[in-house]
Amino acid sequence: MLERRYSHYKQEDVWATLYQLQSALGVQVHDGTVHGNSVSLSRGGVVYQAVILARSSYWYANSLNCVERWQHQITCVVAGTHDSCLEVPVLAIDTMHWYEPKTIRLKGDTLQPFKLDAAGRAADRFEQWRKTQYGHNILLGALMCGRPDAFERLHTLPPSTQRRIHAKVKRLHLRRPGRPLAVLEDKK
């Protein structure tokens, strides 16, 4: 069975691609620095401690955003696809592109609703994407980063959808139960 475009990213494939395409991606992986799901790499003379994820939205699913409670040294993400908005730089393997902190993978890098219908709801292209897992993850990530255009977009949604998304954002701000993802942590 063929895999869908959005679901075929696997963490082990991201690891393999990162090692194979170091020069094309403009990074150098440091030997002997792998710790669990993290690795040390350089880009333009800057050393990063990167976590390897299948999708950048897994940053929130694995509670890596909860740095106050979980002291880790992660300074960037290497992901199979960039489907969110993060506070750290993201290297997307599928596009071979670096995304700066708080940027999304959309043309124009904005979620601001451009067109509203008669009921005051957004009626633009992102509104169609928002109803998919990909678009939902982008909106959640932008809300987690506190982007004003994401809050404008949220206010155009029906009240029940707003409440559901607010509850999801609140849940993502808390550390998930269970064993944490194995990454390099601060030793204090």
GROMACS .gro file of C-alpha atoms in nm:
model
  188
    1MET     CA    1   0.000   0.000   0.000
    2LEU     CA    2   0.133   0.344  -0.090
    3GLU     CA    3   0.202   0.581   0.194
    4ARG     CA    4   0.055   0.928   0.189
    5ARG     CA    5   0.284   1.226   0.143
    6TYR     CA    6   0.242   1.347   0.499
    7SER     CA    7   0.273   1.013   0.677
    8HIS     CA    8   0.581   0.863   0.515
    9TYR     CA    9   0.838   1.046   0.729
   10LYS     CA   10   1.013   0.820   0.975
   11GLN     CA   11   1.280   0.913   1.227
   12GLU     CA   12   1.530   0.655   1.104
   13ASP     CA   13   1.497   0.790   0.749
   14VAL     CA   14   1.568   1.142   0.876
   15TRP     CA   15   1.884   1.015   1.051
   16ALA     CA   16   2.002   0.839   0.733
   17THR     CA   17   1.930   1.138   0.509
   18LEU     CA   18   2.103   1.378   0.748
   19TYR     CA   19   2.421   1.171   0.738
   20GLN     CA   20   2.408   1.114   0.361
   21LEU     CA   21   2.334   1.474   0.259
   22GLN     CA   22   2.544   1.671   0.507
   23SER     CA   23   2.717   1.883   0.241
   24ALA     CA   24   2.397   1.944   0.041
   25LEU     CA   25   2.216   2.050   0.361
   26GLY     CA   26   2.504   2.276   0.465
   27VAL     CA   27   2.564   2.100   0.796
   28GLN     CA   28   2.835   1.888   0.950
   29VAL     CA   29   2.739   1.617   1.197
   30HIS     CA   30   2.997   1.581   1.474
   31ASP     CA   31   3.116   1.224   1.525
   32GLY     CA   32   3.053   1.065   1.864
   33THR     CA   33   2.789   1.318   1.972
   34VAL     CA   34   2.475   1.108   1.928
   35HIS     CA   35   2.277   1.085   2.252
   36GLY     CA   36   1.942   0.913   2.217
   37ASN     CA   37   1.750   1.117   1.959
   38SER     CA   38   1.988   1.413   1.959
   39VAL     CA   39   2.316   1.492   1.788
   40SER     CA   40   2.559   1.783   1.771
   41LEU     CA   41   2.597   1.951   1.431
   42SER     CA   42   2.747   2.267   1.282
   43ARG     CA   43   2.602   2.510   1.032
   44GLY     CA   44   2.789   2.822   0.924
   45GLY     CA   45   3.032   2.798   1.214
   46VAL     CA   46   2.754   2.775   1.473
   47VAL     CA   47   2.728   2.454   1.678
   48TYR     CA   48   2.375   2.327   1.743
   49GLN     CA   49   2.244   2.047   1.962
   50ALA     CA   50   1.974   1.903   1.735
   51VAL     CA   51   1.688   1.665   1.803
   52ILE     CA   52   1.588   1.437   1.515
   53LEU     CA   53   1.210   1.412   1.460
   54ALA     CA   54   0.994   1.272   1.182
   55ARG     CA   55   0.780   1.589   1.185
   56SER     CA   56   0.851   1.921   1.353
   57SER     CA   57   0.508   1.904   1.525
   58TYR     CA   58   0.647   1.614   1.734
   59TRP     CA   59   0.835   1.886   1.925
   60TYR     CA   60   0.509   1.956   2.107
   61ALA     CA   61   0.391   1.592   2.114
   62ASN     CA   62   0.713   1.500   2.299
   63SER     CA   63   0.687   1.805   2.531
   64LEU     CA   64   1.022   1.947   2.418
   65ASN     CA   65   0.864   2.292   2.452
   66CYS     CA   66   0.845   2.247   2.833
   67VAL     CA   67   1.204   2.360   2.897
   68GLU     CA   68   1.126   2.499   3.244
   69ARG     CA   69   1.030   2.154   3.370
   70TRP     CA   70   1.253   1.949   3.141
   71GLN     CA   71   1.600   2.099   3.117
   72HIS     CA   72   1.743   1.995   2.779
   73GLN     CA   73   2.008   2.150   2.558
   74ILE     CA   74   1.824   2.130   2.225
   75THR     CA   75   1.890   2.436   2.007
   76CYS     CA   76   1.747   2.319   1.672
   77VAL     CA   77   1.531   2.051   1.511
   78VAL     CA   78   1.607   1.830   1.212
   79ALA     CA   79   1.272   1.703   1.084
   80GLY     CA   80   1.147   1.503   0.789
   81THR     CA   81   0.893   1.779   0.725
   82HIS     CA   82   0.828   2.118   0.886
   83ASP     CA   83   0.459   2.113   0.979
   84SER     CA   84   0.449   2.348   1.276
   85CYS     CA   85   0.593   2.668   1.419
   86LEU     CA   86   0.876   2.635   1.672
   87GLU     CA   87   1.085   2.863   1.893
   88VAL     CA   88   1.404   2.704   1.752
   89PRO     CA   89   1.541   2.678   1.395
   90VAL     CA   90   1.419   2.379   1.191
   91LEU     CA   91   1.597   2.195   0.911
   92ALA     CA   92   1.331   2.029   0.694
   93ILE     CA   93   1.478   1.730   0.511
   94ASP     CA   94   1.200   1.712   0.247
   95THR     CA   95   1.266   2.067   0.122
   96MET     CA   96   1.633   2.082   0.231
   97HIS     CA   97   1.558   2.425   0.378
   98TRP     CA   98   1.634   2.591   0.714
   99TYR     CA   99   1.340   2.768   0.875
  100GLU     CA  100   1.417   3.038   1.128
  101PRO     CA  101   1.249   3.037   1.471
  102LYS     CA  102   0.876   3.117   1.469
  103THR     CA  103   0.844   3.077   1.091
  104ILE     CA  104   0.598   2.850   0.915
  105ARG     CA  105   0.616   2.668   0.587
  106LEU     CA  106   0.361   2.876   0.401
  107LYS     CA  107   0.400   3.122   0.120
  108GLY     CA  108   0.406   3.466   0.279
  109ASP     CA  109   0.469   3.321   0.628
  110THR     CA  110   0.139   3.455   0.763
  111LEU     CA  111  -0.181   3.307   0.902
  112GLN     CA  112  -0.368   3.636   0.896
  113PRO     CA  113  -0.711   3.585   0.738
  114PHE     CA  114  -0.723   3.780   0.411
  115LYS     CA  115  -1.083   3.714   0.312
  116LEU     CA  116  -1.386   3.682   0.539
  117ASP     CA  117  -1.725   3.545   0.442
  118ALA     CA  118  -2.063   3.693   0.543
  119ALA     CA  119  -2.048   3.519   0.884
  120GLY     CA  120  -1.706   3.672   0.960
  121ARG     CA  121  -1.518   3.347   0.910
  122ALA     CA  122  -1.198   3.314   0.710
  123ALA     CA  123  -1.253   3.209   0.350
  124ASP     CA  124  -0.899   3.191   0.213
  125ARG     CA  125  -0.666   2.909   0.108
  126PHE     CA  126  -0.529   2.839   0.457
  127GLU     CA  127  -0.882   2.782   0.584
  128GLN     CA  128  -0.897   2.471   0.364
  129TRP     CA  129  -0.556   2.356   0.494
  130ARG     CA  130  -0.653   2.427   0.855
  131LYS     CA  131  -0.905   2.144   0.835
  132THR     CA  132  -0.626   1.893   0.763
  133GLN     CA  133  -0.375   1.753   1.013
  134TYR     CA  134  -0.099   1.953   0.843
  135GLY     CA  135  -0.282   2.287   0.870
  136HIS     CA  136  -0.402   2.214   1.223
  137ASN     CA  137  -0.042   2.150   1.335
  138ILE     CA  138   0.071   2.478   1.178
  139LEU     CA  139  -0.204   2.671   1.358
  140LEU     CA  140  -0.131   2.501   1.693
  141GLY     CA  141   0.242   2.567   1.660
  142ALA     CA  142   0.184   2.933   1.577
  143LEU     CA  143  -0.047   2.968   1.878
  144MET     CA  144   0.214   2.799   2.101
  145CYS     CA  145   0.472   3.054   1.979
  146GLY     CA  146   0.230   3.340   2.048
  147ARG     CA  147   0.212   3.470   1.690
  148PRO     CA  148  -0.049   3.749   1.663
  149ASP     CA  149  -0.163   3.636   1.316
  150ALA     CA  150  -0.250   3.293   1.460
  151PHE     CA  151  -0.470   3.454   1.725
  152GLU     CA  152  -0.641   3.661   1.453
  153ARG     CA  153  -0.707   3.337   1.264
  154LEU     CA  154  -0.837   3.169   1.580
  155HIS     CA  155  -1.090   3.449   1.640
  156THR     CA  156  -1.249   3.386   1.298
  157LEU     CA  157  -1.336   3.027   1.395
  158PRO     CA  158  -1.664   2.913   1.554
  159PRO     CA  159  -1.669   2.937   1.938
  160SER     CA  160  -1.671   2.559   1.986
  161THR     CA  161  -1.363   2.521   1.766
  162GLN     CA  162  -1.190   2.804   1.953
  163ARG     CA  163  -1.255   2.630   2.286
  164ARG     CA  164  -1.128   2.298   2.154
  165ILE     CA  165  -0.808   2.457   2.017
  166HIS     CA  166  -0.752   2.658   2.340
  167ALA     CA  167  -0.781   2.332   2.538
  168LYS     CA  168  -0.530   2.162   2.307
  169VAL     CA  169  -0.283   2.451   2.343
  170LYS     CA  170  -0.322   2.442   2.721
  171ARG     CA  171  -0.255   2.066   2.720
  172LEU     CA  172   0.055   2.112   2.501
  173HIS     CA  173   0.199   2.359   2.754
  174LEU     CA  174   0.205   2.077   3.011
  175ARG     CA  175   0.458   1.796   3.006
  176ARG     CA  176   0.307   1.474   2.876
  177PRO     CA  177   0.302   1.169   3.106
  178GLY     CA  178   0.541   0.884   3.046
  179ARG     CA  179   0.907   0.841   2.968
  180PRO     CA  180   1.061   1.148   2.802
  181LEU     CA  181   1.227   1.140   2.462
  182ALA     CA  182   1.597   1.053   2.500
  183VAL     CA  183   1.793   1.374   2.435
  184LEU     CA  184   2.095   1.542   2.590
  185GLU     CA  185   1.985   1.706   2.916
  186ASP     CA  186   2.146   1.968   3.141
  187LYS     CA  187   2.330   1.812   3.433
  188LYS     CA  188   2.260   2.032   3.736
   0.00000   0.00000   0.00000
